C-alpha cells in the first residue's frame, strides 16, 4: 500500500472544502451537492490497512456487502437500499465495469485489490440519468492510484496474516498479500506500473457441520498487473492510456467431505480479466470535455466434480464489453452549468457447460444513451441538479429516466444543508436472462423510483458533522422465475424504505469518533439477507505523529436466509442470528519516514456467526504489514 504524507492536525483537515464528483461527473464542492456522498479518501484507507475492499465498503452507512467475512473465494452480495448486485453500478476511474456473462451482470469485487485504490465515493439512490443501466440503488466510484510528481518513486508492501474460523486456532501465515509499483512524472509524461498478488489457504468455504469434519482447505490466489501512461500535451489537453490484467484461482467445496485432500482439485474456478482504455480530457475557457473509453474481456472456467457420474465437468463463460462515454461541462456563468453527453455500450457473451452451449453470434446487445443534466447554484443557498437520459436499446427499445435533486444551505450562521431528490432508474436484463436456456427474449427492464430527503449539519467549526437521510424505493418489473423455470417479469410493485444516519466528531486534534446507523425495511420478494438494523462505530487515536490506533465495532441484525434441502427437494427458510464484531489496528511510522508497519486483530472475541447458511466465517485473526516508499 502506498504511503501518504504524515497526517496533519485532524481539526484543520476537517475544515478543508471536500470535493466530490459522483453526482455531476465533474469535481465540485461537497457543500453544493444535493446528495449525501460518502468519500473514503487515501488517508482513510490508510486507517483500514489489511482489510479487503468488500469489508471497507460494508462499513459505510446503507451498504451491506454480504460475504465479506467469509472465505476469500466466497461470492459477494451487494445489498444497498433493499437491492441486489445488478442494481449497483461500479465504476473504476470513471469506466463502468461488469461481467456480461454473469446472471446478475455485476462486477466481481474480488478481482480488485484494495492496494491499488486511491479513493472511493459511494452515492446511494437511483442514478441512471448520469450512469445508465444498473445504477438503481447506488454508484460505487473507485479511483485507482495515480503517478507521483517525482521523476521516480517506488512502493512496496507485504502483509502476512492468519485465516481462521472461530473453531480453528492456527496463527501461522495463511494469508499473504504483497505488491510492488514504480511511478513518476518525467516532463510531460506520467507513468505507473504495478504488480500485486494475494494467496490464502487454511479455511474451507463450506461451514463444517462437526468439529471432526475434514473439508478441503480452499485456496484463493489473485494476481493483478496494472499500467498507466499519461501525456500532458498542453496545459489544456491530457491523454491517458491504461491496461489491466487480473487473474483469480479459487477452490471451493460442495456440501460434502472431500476427505481433506488439498491436491484433488475437484472443484476449482479460474477467472481472467483484461481491461484497457483511453481517456483524453480537454479544458477550455468555459468548460471541460472528457472521453472515457474502455474494452474488457472476462472469462470464467470451472472444474466441478459430478457426484452422479463420478466425473469432472468443465464449464466456461466468456464476455466482452465496450464502453465509450463522451461528456462535456459548459459553464454559462458562476451560477449555472450544463452537462451533456452520449454513452455507447456493447456487450456479448458465450458459454459452454455440460448442459448447454450459448453462441456469441446471437447473444449480444448494445445501448446508445444521450443525456443532459443542469446544475444551478444560487447566491442564497439553493442548489438544483436536474436531468434526463434516453436509453436506446437494441433489444427492447427506448427507456427514459430523470432526476431532480434540489438542496438548500441555510447559511453560515445556521450550518445546515437540507436535501431531497426524486430519481428513476432501470436495470437491463442480463444476456443470460435473455438468451440462455432459461431466458426469455421478451423480458423488459426493471424500473425503480427513489424518493429521499434528509439533512447535513456541521457544528463547532466543522468538528462535528451529522447527516441523516430517509428513502423510499419502488421497484417494478422485477425478474424472477415462472412455473417452467424460465426468467420472467413479476407483476406488482415491491417496496423498500429506510433511514441512514452518520456522525463524525473530531474530539481533539488526536481523537476522532465516527459512527453510522442503518435501518432498512424491504418486501421479502426483494431481498431476505439485508439486516433491518446495522451499526458501525470507530475511534481513531493519533498518540504521536508516528503512532496511530484504530478500534471499530460492527453490529449486524438478524436476517432471513433459505437453502435447498437435498433430502426433501424443498426450499427451507431459516433465520440467521445477529452478531457483533470488534477489530483493532495499530500503525507506526518509523523514524525513516518512508517506512511504516501495522498490526491488526479482527473479531477479537472470536464470535462464531453466520453470514450465509452453510458457509464458514472468519473467527479471530491477526495480520502484520510492512509498507515502504523509495
Coordinates of C-alpha atoms in Angstrom, one line a residue:
X1 CA 0.0 0.0 0.0
X2 CA 1.3 3.4 -0.9
X3 CA 2.1 5.9 1.8
X4 CA 0.7 9.4 2.1
X5 CA 2.4 12.4 3.8
X6 CA 2.2 12.3 7.5
X7 CA -1.3 13.2 8.7
X8 CA -1.8 16.8 9.9
X9 CA -3.9 18.1 12.7
X10 CA -7.3 16.4 12.1
X11 CA -9.2 19.5 13.2
X12 CA -7.6 21.6 10.4
X13 CA -8.1 18.9 7.8
X14 CA -11.8 18.8 8.6
X15 CA -12.1 22.4 7.7
X16 CA -10.9 21.9 4.2
X17 CA -13.5 22.0 1.5
X18 CA -14.2 18.4 0.4
X19 CA -14.6 17.8 -3.3
X20 CA -16.8 15.0 -4.9
X21 CA -17.5 14.0 -8.5
X22 CA -20.2 11.3 -8.5
X23 CA -23.3 13.4 -8.8
X24 CA -22.1 15.6 -11.7
X25 CA -19.1 13.6 -13.2
X26 CA -17.0 16.8 -12.6
X27 CA -15.3 18.0 -9.4
X28 CA -17.5 20.2 -7.2
X29 CA -17.7 21.3 -3.6
X30 CA -19.5 18.7 -1.4
X31 CA -21.4 21.6 0.1
X32 CA -23.1 22.2 -3.2
X33 CA -24.0 18.6 -3.8
X34 CA -27.6 17.6 -3.2
X35 CA -26.6 14.0 -2.2
X36 CA -25.0 12.6 1.0
X37 CA -22.0 11.1 -0.8
X38 CA -19.6 9.1 1.3
X39 CA -16.0 9.6 0.3
X40 CA -13.2 7.3 1.6
X41 CA -10.1 9.2 0.8
X42 CA -6.5 7.9 0.7
X43 CA -5.9 8.9 4.4
X44 CA -9.0 6.9 5.5
X45 CA -7.9 3.9 3.5
X46 CA -4.6 4.1 5.4
X47 CA -6.5 3.6 8.6
X48 CA -8.0 0.4 7.3
X49 CA -4.8 -1.4 6.4
X50 CA -5.1 -5.1 5.9
X51 CA -8.9 -5.0 5.1
X52 CA -10.4 -6.1 1.8
X53 CA -12.4 -3.7 -0.5
X54 CA -15.6 -5.5 0.4
X55 CA -15.0 -5.2 4.2
X56 CA -14.3 -1.4 3.8
X57 CA -17.4 -0.8 1.8
X58 CA -19.5 -2.8 4.3
X59 CA -18.6 -0.2 7.0
X60 CA -20.5 2.6 5.1
X61 CA -24.0 3.5 6.2
X62 CA -26.6 1.8 4.0
X63 CA -24.1 -0.6 2.4
X64 CA -24.1 -4.4 3.1
X65 CA -21.5 -6.5 1.2
X66 CA -22.6 -10.0 2.2
X67 CA -19.7 -12.5 2.2
X68 CA -17.0 -10.0 3.3
X69 CA -16.5 -12.0 6.5
X70 CA -16.4 -15.4 4.7
X71 CA -13.5 -17.1 3.0
X72 CA -11.8 -15.0 0.3
X73 CA -13.3 -17.1 -2.5
X74 CA -16.9 -16.7 -1.4
X75 CA -19.1 -14.9 -3.9
X76 CA -20.3 -11.4 -2.7
X77 CA -23.7 -9.9 -2.5
X78 CA -24.0 -6.1 -2.9
X79 CA -27.1 -5.2 -0.8
X80 CA -27.9 -1.4 -0.8
X81 CA -31.3 0.1 -0.1
X82 CA -33.1 -3.3 -0.5
X83 CA -31.4 -4.0 -3.8
X84 CA -29.2 -6.7 -5.2
X85 CA -26.0 -7.0 -7.2
X86 CA -27.5 -6.0 -10.6
X87 CA -28.8 -2.7 -9.1
X88 CA -25.4 -1.4 -8.0
X89 CA -23.1 0.1 -10.7
X90 CA -19.4 0.0 -10.1
X91 CA -17.0 2.5 -11.8
X92 CA -13.2 2.2 -12.0
X93 CA -11.7 5.6 -13.0
X94 CA -15.0 6.6 -14.5
X95 CA -15.5 3.5 -16.6
X96 CA -18.3 1.1 -15.7
X97 CA -17.2 -2.5 -15.1
X98 CA -19.3 -5.6 -15.4
X99 CA -19.3 -9.3 -16.3
X100 CA -21.7 -9.5 -19.2
X101 CA -21.8 -13.3 -18.9
X102 CA -23.0 -13.3 -15.3
X103 CA -26.6 -13.9 -14.3
X104 CA -26.7 -10.6 -12.4
X105 CA -24.5 -8.6 -14.9
X106 CA -22.3 -7.3 -12.0
X107 CA -18.6 -6.7 -11.5
X108 CA -16.8 -9.1 -9.1
X109 CA -15.1 -7.0 -6.4
X110 CA -12.8 -9.9 -5.6
X111 CA -10.9 -9.1 -8.7
X112 CA -9.7 -5.7 -7.4
X113 CA -7.1 -5.5 -4.6
X114 CA -7.6 -2.6 -2.2
X115 CA -3.8 -1.8 -2.5
X116 CA -4.4 -0.3 -6.0
X117 CA -7.2 2.0 -4.8
X118 CA -6.6 5.7 -4.1
X119 CA -10.2 6.7 -3.1
X120 CA -13.8 5.6 -3.2
X121 CA -17.1 7.5 -3.5
X122 CA -20.4 5.9 -2.7
X123 CA -23.5 7.7 -3.9
X124 CA -26.8 5.9 -3.0
X125 CA -30.1 6.2 -4.8
X126 CA -31.2 5.9 -8.4
X127 CA -28.6 7.4 -10.7
X128 CA -29.4 6.2 -14.2
X129 CA -29.6 9.8 -15.5
X130 CA -25.8 10.1 -15.4
X131 CA -24.8 6.5 -15.4
X132 CA -27.3 4.4 -17.3
X133 CA -28.5 0.9 -16.7
X134 CA -27.7 -0.7 -13.4
X135 CA -27.4 2.4 -11.3
X136 CA -30.7 1.8 -9.4
X137 CA -29.6 1.7 -5.7
X138 CA -26.0 3.0 -5.7
X139 CA -23.0 4.0 -7.7
X140 CA -19.6 2.9 -6.3
X141 CA -17.0 5.1 -7.9
X142 CA -13.5 3.7 -7.4
X143 CA -10.4 5.9 -8.3
X144 CA -7.1 4.0 -8.6
X145 CA -3.8 5.3 -7.5
X146 CA -2.0 7.9 -9.7
X147 CA 1.5 8.7 -10.6
X148 CA 3.8 10.6 -8.3
X149 CA 5.0 14.1 -9.3
X150 CA 8.6 12.9 -8.7
X151 CA 10.6 11.5 -11.7
X152 CA 10.8 8.1 -10.0
X153 CA 9.1 6.7 -7.0
X154 CA 8.9 3.0 -6.0
X155 CA 6.5 1.5 -3.5
X156 CA 6.4 -2.0 -2.0
X157 CA 4.4 -3.7 0.7
X158 CA 3.9 -7.2 2.3
X159 CA 1.2 -8.4 4.6
X160 CA 1.1 -11.7 6.4
X161 CA -1.9 -13.0 8.4
X162 CA -3.9 -15.9 9.7
X163 CA -7.0 -17.3 8.1
X164 CA -9.1 -19.0 10.8
X165 CA -12.7 -19.8 11.6
X166 CA -13.9 -19.4 15.2
X167 CA -13.1 -23.1 15.8
X168 CA -9.7 -23.1 14.2
X169 CA -6.7 -21.6 16.0
X170 CA -3.7 -21.8 13.7
X171 CA -1.9 -18.5 13.7
X172 CA 0.9 -19.3 11.3
X173 CA 1.0 -17.4 8.0
X174 CA -2.0 -18.4 5.9
X175 CA -2.9 -15.1 4.2
X176 CA -0.2 -13.4 2.1
X177 CA -0.5 -10.1 0.3
X178 CA 2.3 -8.3 -1.4
X179 CA 3.0 -5.9 -4.2
X180 CA 5.4 -3.5 -5.9
X181 CA 5.0 -0.4 -8.1
X182 CA 7.0 2.2 -9.9
X183 CA 5.6 5.5 -11.0
X184 CA 6.5 9.1 -11.7
X185 CA 6.4 12.1 -13.9
X186 CA 9.1 13.0 -16.5
X187 CA 8.5 16.3 -18.2
X188 CA 5.1 15.9 -19.9
X189 CA 4.8 12.1 -19.4
X190 CA 3.3 10.3 -16.3
X191 CA 3.7 6.6 -15.9
X192 CA 2.7 3.8 -13.4
X193 CA 3.3 0.1 -13.4
X194 CA 2.3 -2.2 -10.5
X195 CA 2.1 -5.9 -9.6
X196 CA 0.2 -7.2 -6.6
X197 CA -0.6 -10.7 -5.5
X198 CA -2.7 -12.5 -2.8
X199 CA -2.5 -16.1 -1.6
X200 CA -4.7 -17.5 1.2
X201 CA -5.3 -21.0 2.5
X202 CA -6.3 -22.8 5.7
X203 CA -10.1 -22.3 5.5
X204 CA -12.9 -24.1 3.8
X205 CA -15.7 -22.1 2.1
X206 CA -18.2 -24.5 3.5
X207 CA -19.1 -24.5 7.2
X208 CA -18.0 -27.8 8.7
X209 CA -21.0 -29.4 10.5
X210 CA -19.0 -31.1 13.2
X211 CA -15.5 -30.4 14.8
X212 CA -14.1 -33.6 13.3
X213 CA -15.2 -32.9 9.8
X214 CA -12.4 -32.8 7.3
X215 CA -13.3 -30.5 4.4
X216 CA -10.8 -29.2 2.0
X217 CA -9.0 -26.0 2.9
X218 CA -9.9 -23.9 -0.1
X219 CA -7.1 -22.0 -1.7
X220 CA -7.6 -18.5 -3.1
X221 CA -4.9 -16.8 -5.2
X222 CA -5.1 -13.5 -7.1
X223 CA -2.6 -11.6 -9.3
X224 CA -3.0 -8.1 -10.7
X225 CA -1.0 -6.2 -13.2
X226 CA -1.7 -2.6 -13.9
X227 CA -0.1 0.0 -16.1
X228 CA -0.9 3.6 -17.0
X229 CA 0.7 6.2 -19.2
X230 CA -0.4 9.8 -19.5
X231 CA 0.8 12.7 -21.7
X232 CA 0.2 16.3 -20.9
X233 CA 0.1 17.6 -24.5
X234 CA -0.7 21.2 -23.3
X235 CA -2.0 22.7 -20.1
X236 CA -5.5 22.1 -21.5
X237 CA -5.2 18.7 -23.2
X238 CA -4.2 15.4 -21.4
X239 CA -4.2 11.9 -22.8
X240 CA -4.3 8.8 -20.5
X241 CA -3.9 5.2 -21.5
X242 CA -4.4 2.2 -19.2
X243 CA -4.2 -1.6 -19.2
X244 CA -5.0 -4.2 -16.6
X245 CA -4.8 -7.9 -16.2
X246 CA -6.4 -9.7 -13.3
X247 CA -6.5 -13.4 -12.5
X248 CA -8.2 -15.3 -9.7
X249 CA -7.8 -19.0 -8.9
X250 CA -10.2 -20.4 -6.3
X251 CA -11.1 -23.7 -4.8
X252 CA -14.5 -24.5 -3.4
X253 CA -16.2 -27.4 -1.7
X254 CA -19.5 -28.9 -2.4
X255 CA -21.5 -29.6 0.8
X256 CA -19.8 -32.9 1.4
X257 CA -16.5 -34.1 2.9
X258 CA -13.7 -34.3 0.3
X259 CA -11.5 -36.3 2.7
X260 CA -9.2 -33.4 3.3
X261 CA -7.1 -34.0 0.2
X262 CA -6.0 -30.5 -0.9
X263 CA -4.4 -31.9 -4.1
X264 CA -7.6 -33.4 -5.7
X265 CA -8.7 -30.1 -7.3
X266 CA -12.2 -31.5 -7.7
X267 CA -13.9 -28.1 -7.5
X268 CA -11.8 -25.2 -8.9
X269 CA -12.6 -22.0 -10.7
X270 CA -10.4 -19.6 -12.7
X271 CA -11.3 -16.0 -13.7
X272 CA -9.2 -13.9 -16.0
X273 CA -9.9 -10.3 -16.9
X274 CA -8.3 -8.0 -19.5
X275 CA -9.1 -4.3 -19.5
X276 CA -7.6 -1.4 -21.4
X277 CA -8.8 2.1 -22.4
X278 CA -8.1 5.6 -23.5
X279 CA -9.3 8.8 -21.6
X280 CA -8.5 12.2 -23.1
X281 CA -9.5 15.4 -21.3
X282 CA -9.7 18.9 -22.8
X283 CA -10.2 22.1 -20.8
X284 CA -11.3 25.3 -22.4
X285 CA -12.3 28.8 -21.1
X286 CA -15.8 27.9 -20.0
X287 CA -15.8 24.1 -19.7
X288 CA -14.2 20.7 -20.0
X289 CA -14.7 17.8 -22.4
X290 CA -14.0 14.2 -21.3
X291 CA -14.0 10.9 -23.1
X292 CA -13.9 7.7 -21.1
X293 CA -13.4 4.6 -23.3
X294 CA -12.7 1.0 -22.3
X295 CA -12.7 -2.5 -23.5
X296 CA -12.8 -5.6 -21.3
X297 CA -12.8 -9.3 -21.7
X298 CA -13.5 -11.7 -18.9
X299 CA -13.5 -15.5 -18.8
X300 CA -14.6 -17.8 -16.0
X301 CA -13.7 -21.5 -16.0
X302 CA -15.0 -24.2 -13.6
X303 CA -13.9 -27.8 -13.0
X304 CA -16.5 -29.4 -10.8
X305 CA -16.9 -33.0 -9.5
X306 CA -20.2 -34.6 -10.6
X307 CA -21.3 -36.9 -7.8
X308 CA -23.8 -38.7 -10.1
X309 CA -21.3 -39.6 -12.9
X310 CA -18.2 -39.6 -10.7
X311 CA -16.6 -37.4 -13.4
X312 CA -15.2 -33.8 -13.6
X313 CA -17.5 -31.4 -15.5
X314 CA -16.0 -28.4 -17.3
X315 CA -17.8 -25.1 -17.8
X316 CA -16.7 -21.9 -19.4
X317 CA -18.3 -18.4 -19.6
X318 CA -16.8 -15.6 -21.7
X319 CA -17.9 -12.0 -22.1
X320 CA -16.7 -8.8 -23.9
X321 CA -17.8 -5.3 -23.1
X322 CA -17.1 -1.9 -24.8
X323 CA -17.9 1.4 -23.2
X324 CA -17.5 4.9 -24.7
X325 CA -18.8 7.9 -22.7
X326 CA -18.3 11.4 -24.1
X327 CA -19.4 14.2 -21.9
X328 CA -19.0 17.9 -21.7
X329 CA -19.5 20.5 -19.0
X330 CA -20.2 24.1 -20.1
X331 CA -20.2 26.8 -17.5
X332 CA -22.6 29.6 -18.7
X333 CA -21.8 31.7 -15.6
X334 CA -20.9 31.4 -12.0
X335 CA -24.4 30.0 -11.2
X336 CA -25.3 27.6 -14.0
X337 CA -23.6 24.8 -15.8
X338 CA -24.8 22.2 -18.3
X339 CA -23.5 18.7 -18.6
X340 CA -24.3 16.9 -21.9
X341 CA -23.1 13.5 -23.1
X342 CA -23.7 10.4 -25.0
X343 CA -22.8 6.9 -23.8
X344 CA -22.3 3.8 -26.0
X345 CA -22.1 0.3 -24.6
X346 CA -21.8 -3.1 -26.3
X347 CA -21.9 -6.5 -24.6
X348 CA -21.7 -10.1 -25.8
X349 CA -21.1 -13.5 -24.3
X350 CA -20.7 -17.2 -25.0
X351 CA -20.7 -20.2 -22.7
X352 CA -20.2 -23.9 -22.7
X353 CA -21.4 -26.2 -20.0
X354 CA -22.2 -30.0 -19.8
X355 CA -25.9 -29.0 -20.1
X356 CA -26.0 -26.2 -22.8
X357 CA -24.0 -24.0 -25.2
X358 CA -24.7 -20.4 -25.8
X359 CA -23.3 -18.9 -29.0
X360 CA -21.8 -15.4 -29.2
X361 CA -23.4 -14.5 -32.6
X362 CA -26.9 -14.3 -31.1
X363 CA -26.1 -13.3 -27.5
X364 CA -25.4 -9.6 -27.6
X365 CA -26.9 -6.2 -27.3
X366 CA -25.9 -2.5 -27.4
X367 CA -27.1 0.7 -25.9
X368 CA -26.8 4.4 -27.1
X369 CA -27.7 6.9 -24.4
X370 CA -27.9 10.7 -24.9
X371 CA -28.2 12.6 -21.6
X372 CA -28.3 16.1 -20.2
X373 CA -28.0 17.5 -16.6
X374 CA -28.2 21.1 -15.4
X375 CA -26.6 22.3 -12.2
X376 CA -27.6 25.6 -10.7
X377 CA -26.1 27.2 -7.6
X378 CA -27.8 30.4 -6.3
X379 CA -26.2 33.1 -4.1
X380 CA -28.7 32.5 -1.3
X381 CA -28.1 28.8 -0.7
X382 CA -30.3 27.0 -3.2
X383 CA -28.7 24.3 -5.4
X384 CA -30.5 22.3 -8.1
X385 CA -29.3 19.3 -10.0
X386 CA -31.8 18.0 -12.6
X387 CA -31.5 16.0 -15.8
X388 CA -32.8 13.2 -18.1
X389 CA -31.4 10.3 -20.2
X390 CA -32.9 8.4 -23.1
X391 CA -31.7 4.8 -23.3
X392 CA -31.9 3.4 -26.9
X393 CA -31.5 -0.4 -26.5
X394 CA -31.1 -2.8 -29.4
X395 CA -33.3 -5.4 -27.7
X396 CA -36.2 -3.7 -26.0
X397 CA -36.4 -0.1 -27.4
X398 CA -36.3 3.2 -25.5
X399 CA -36.3 4.0 -21.8
X400 CA -36.5 7.5 -20.4
X401 CA -35.2 8.2 -16.9
X402 CA -34.9 11.5 -15.0
X403 CA -33.6 13.1 -11.8
X404 CA -34.4 16.2 -9.8
X405 CA -32.3 17.0 -6.8
X406 CA -32.7 20.3 -5.0
X407 CA -30.8 21.2 -1.8
X408 CA -30.6 24.3 0.3
X409 CA -27.9 25.6 2.6
X410 CA -29.4 27.7 5.4
X411 CA -26.3 29.8 5.7
X412 CA -23.1 30.2 7.7
X413 CA -25.0 31.2 10.9
X414 CA -27.1 28.0 10.6
X415 CA -24.7 25.5 9.0
X416 CA -27.4 23.1 7.8
X417 CA -28.0 21.7 4.4
X418 CA -31.5 20.3 3.5
X419 CA -31.7 18.0 0.6
X420 CA -34.3 15.9 -1.3
X421 CA -34.4 14.1 -4.6
X422 CA -36.7 12.2 -6.9
X423 CA -34.9 9.8 -9.3
X424 CA -35.8 7.0 -11.6
X425 CA -33.6 4.2 -12.9
X426 CA -33.8 1.0 -14.9
X427 CA -31.9 -2.3 -14.8
X428 CA -31.2 -4.1 -18.1
X429 CA -31.9 -7.9 -18.1
X430 CA -28.6 -9.7 -18.4
X431 CA -27.6 -11.6 -21.6
X432 CA -28.0 -14.8 -19.6
X433 CA -31.6 -13.9 -18.6
X434 CA -32.4 -13.0 -22.2
X435 CA -30.7 -15.8 -24.2
X436 CA -29.8 -18.8 -22.0
X437 CA -31.9 -22.0 -22.0
X438 CA -33.7 -20.4 -19.0
X439 CA -34.0 -17.0 -20.7
X440 CA -36.8 -15.1 -22.3
X441 CA -36.1 -12.5 -25.1
X442 CA -39.2 -10.5 -24.3
X443 CA -38.1 -9.5 -20.8
X444 CA -38.4 -5.8 -20.1
X445 CA -36.1 -3.7 -17.9
X446 CA -36.7 -3.5 -14.2
X447 CA -37.8 0.0 -13.2
X448 CA -37.0 1.9 -10.0
X449 CA -38.2 5.1 -8.4
X450 CA -36.5 6.5 -5.4
X451 CA -37.5 9.4 -3.2
X452 CA -35.2 10.6 -0.5
X453 CA -35.0 13.6 2.0
X454 CA -32.5 14.5 4.7
X455 CA -30.0 17.0 6.1
X456 CA -26.4 17.6 6.8
X457 CA -25.2 19.8 9.6
X458 CA -21.7 20.9 10.6
X459 CA -21.2 22.3 14.1
X460 CA -18.3 23.8 16.2
X461 CA -16.2 24.9 13.2
X462 CA -16.9 21.6 11.5
X463 CA -15.6 19.5 14.3
X464 CA -18.9 17.7 14.4
X465 CA -20.8 16.7 11.3
X466 CA -24.1 14.9 11.3
X467 CA -26.2 13.6 8.3
X468 CA -29.5 11.7 8.1
X469 CA -31.4 10.6 5.0
X470 CA -34.7 8.7 4.7
X471 CA -35.5 6.9 1.5
X472 CA -38.4 5.2 -0.2
X473 CA -38.0 3.0 -3.2
X474 CA -40.5 1.2 -5.5
X475 CA -39.4 -1.5 -7.9
X476 CA -41.4 -2.7 -10.9
X477 CA -40.9 -5.5 -13.4
X478 CA -38.7 -7.5 -11.1
X479 CA -37.2 -10.5 -12.7
X480 CA -38.0 -13.9 -11.3
X481 CA -38.9 -17.5 -12.4
X482 CA -42.2 -18.7 -13.9
X483 CA -43.6 -22.2 -13.4
X484 CA -41.5 -23.6 -16.3
X485 CA -38.2 -22.3 -14.6
X486 CA -37.7 -19.5 -17.1
X487 CA -37.0 -15.9 -16.3
X488 CA -40.0 -13.7 -16.3
X489 CA -41.1 -10.2 -15.2
X490 CA -43.1 -10.3 -12.0
X491 CA -46.3 -8.3 -11.8
X492 CA -46.7 -5.8 -9.0
X493 CA -44.7 -3.3 -7.1
X494 CA -42.0 -4.2 -4.5
X495 CA -41.1 -1.6 -1.9
X496 CA -38.1 -0.7 0.3
X497 CA -37.7 2.1 2.8
X498 CA -35.2 3.1 5.4
X499 CA -33.0 5.6 7.2
X500 CA -29.3 6.1 7.0
X501 CA -27.6 8.3 9.6
X502 CA -24.0 9.2 10.5
X503 CA -22.0 11.3 12.8
X504 CA -18.3 12.3 12.9
X505 CA -16.8 14.1 15.9
X506 CA -13.2 15.4 15.9
X507 CA -13.0 15.3 19.7
X508 CA -9.4 16.7 19.8
X509 CA -6.6 17.1 17.3
X510 CA -5.7 13.5 18.1
X511 CA -9.0 11.7 18.7
X512 CA -11.7 11.2 16.1
X513 CA -15.1 9.4 16.6
X514 CA -17.2 8.1 13.8
X515 CA -20.5 6.2 13.8
X516 CA -23.3 5.3 11.5
X517 CA -26.7 3.6 11.7
X518 CA -28.8 2.0 9.0
X519 CA -32.5 0.9 9.2
X520 CA -33.8 -1.0 6.2
X521 CA -37.2 -2.5 5.7
X522 CA -37.9 -4.4 2.4
X523 CA -40.6 -6.6 1.0
X524 CA -39.4 -10.2 1.2
X525 CA -39.5 -10.6 -2.5
X526 CA -36.7 -8.1 -2.9
X527 CA -34.0 -9.4 -0.5
X528 CA -34.1 -11.6 2.6
X529 CA -30.4 -11.2 3.6
X530 CA -30.5 -7.5 4.4
X531 CA -30.3 -6.7 8.1
X532 CA -33.1 -4.5 9.4
X533 CA -30.6 -2.7 11.8
X534 CA -26.9 -2.2 11.3
X535 CA -24.4 -0.1 13.3
X536 CA -20.8 0.8 12.6
X537 CA -18.6 2.7 15.0
X538 CA -14.9 3.5 15.2
X539 CA -12.4 5.6 17.1
X540 CA -9.1 6.9 15.7
X541 CA -6.3 7.9 18.1
X542 CA -3.1 9.5 16.9
X543 CA -1.0 9.0 20.0
X544 CA 2.0 10.7 18.4
X545 CA 3.0 11.9 15.0
X546 CA 4.1 8.4 14.2
X547 CA 1.9 6.1 16.3
X548 CA -1.8 5.6 15.3
X549 CA -4.6 3.4 16.8
X550 CA -8.0 2.5 15.4
X551 CA -10.7 0.4 17.0
X552 CA -14.0 -0.4 15.3
X553 CA -17.3 -2.1 16.1
X554 CA -20.0 -3.6 13.9
X555 CA -23.4 -4.9 14.7
X556 CA -25.5 -6.9 12.2
X557 CA -29.1 -7.6 13.0
X558 CA -31.0 -10.9 12.3
X559 CA -31.6 -11.8 8.7
X560 CA -33.6 -14.4 6.8
X561 CA -32.0 -17.0 4.5
X562 CA -33.0 -20.0 2.5
X563 CA -31.4 -23.3 1.3
X564 CA -32.4 -26.2 -0.8
X565 CA -32.8 -29.5 1.1
X566 CA -31.5 -32.3 -1.0
X567 CA -33.4 -34.9 1.0
X568 CA -36.9 -33.4 0.7
X569 CA -36.2 -31.4 -2.6
X570 CA -37.8 -28.4 -1.0
X571 CA -36.6 -24.8 -0.2
X572 CA -36.2 -24.4 3.6
X573 CA -36.4 -20.9 5.1
X574 CA -34.4 -20.1 8.2
X575 CA -33.4 -17.1 10.4
X576 CA -29.8 -16.1 10.9
X577 CA -28.8 -14.7 14.3
X578 CA -27.4 -11.2 14.9
X579 CA -23.7 -10.8 15.6
X580 CA -21.1 -8.2 16.7
X581 CA -17.5 -7.8 15.6
X582 CA -14.7 -5.9 17.3
X583 CA -11.4 -5.1 15.5
X584 CA -8.3 -3.1 16.3
X585 CA -5.4 -1.7 14.3
X586 CA -2.0 -0.3 15.4
X587 CA 0.2 1.5 12.9
X588 CA 3.7 3.0 13.4
X589 CA 5.8 5.1 11.1
X590 CA 9.4 4.6 11.8
X591 CA 12.0 7.3 12.1
X592 CA 12.7 6.7 8.5
X593 CA 9.5 8.4 7.3
X594 CA 9.3 6.2 4.2
X595 CA 8.6 3.0 6.1
X596 CA 5.7 2.0 8.3
X597 CA 4.4 -1.1 10.0
X598 CA 1.0 -2.1 11.1
X599 CA -0.8 -4.9 13.0
X600 CA -4.5 -5.8 13.2
X601 CA -6.7 -8.1 15.2
X602 CA -10.1 -8.8 13.7
X603 CA -13.1 -10.4 15.5
X604 CA -11.2 -10.0 18.8
X605 CA -13.8 -12.0 20.8
X606 CA -13.8 -14.9 18.3
X607 CA -17.5 -14.7 17.8
X608 CA -19.0 -17.6 15.9
X609 CA -21.6 -16.3 13.4
X610 CA -23.3 -17.0 10.1
X611 CA -23.3 -14.7 7.0
X612 CA -24.9 -17.3 4.7
X613 CA -26.4 -20.6 5.7
X614 CA -23.9 -23.4 5.1
X615 CA -20.8 -21.1 4.6
X616 CA -17.9 -20.6 7.0
X617 CA -17.0 -17.2 8.5
X618 CA -13.8 -15.8 9.9
X619 CA -13.0 -16.0 13.6
X620 CA -10.2 -14.2 15.4
X621 CA -7.4 -13.4 13.0
X622 CA -4.1 -11.4 13.1
X623 CA -2.3 -9.6 10.3
X624 CA 1.1 -7.8 10.2
X625 CA 2.2 -5.5 7.4
X626 CA 5.2 -3.5 6.2
X627 CA 5.0 -0.6 3.7
X628 CA 8.0 1.1 2.1
X629 CA 8.2 4.1 -0.3
X630 CA 11.5 4.7 -2.0

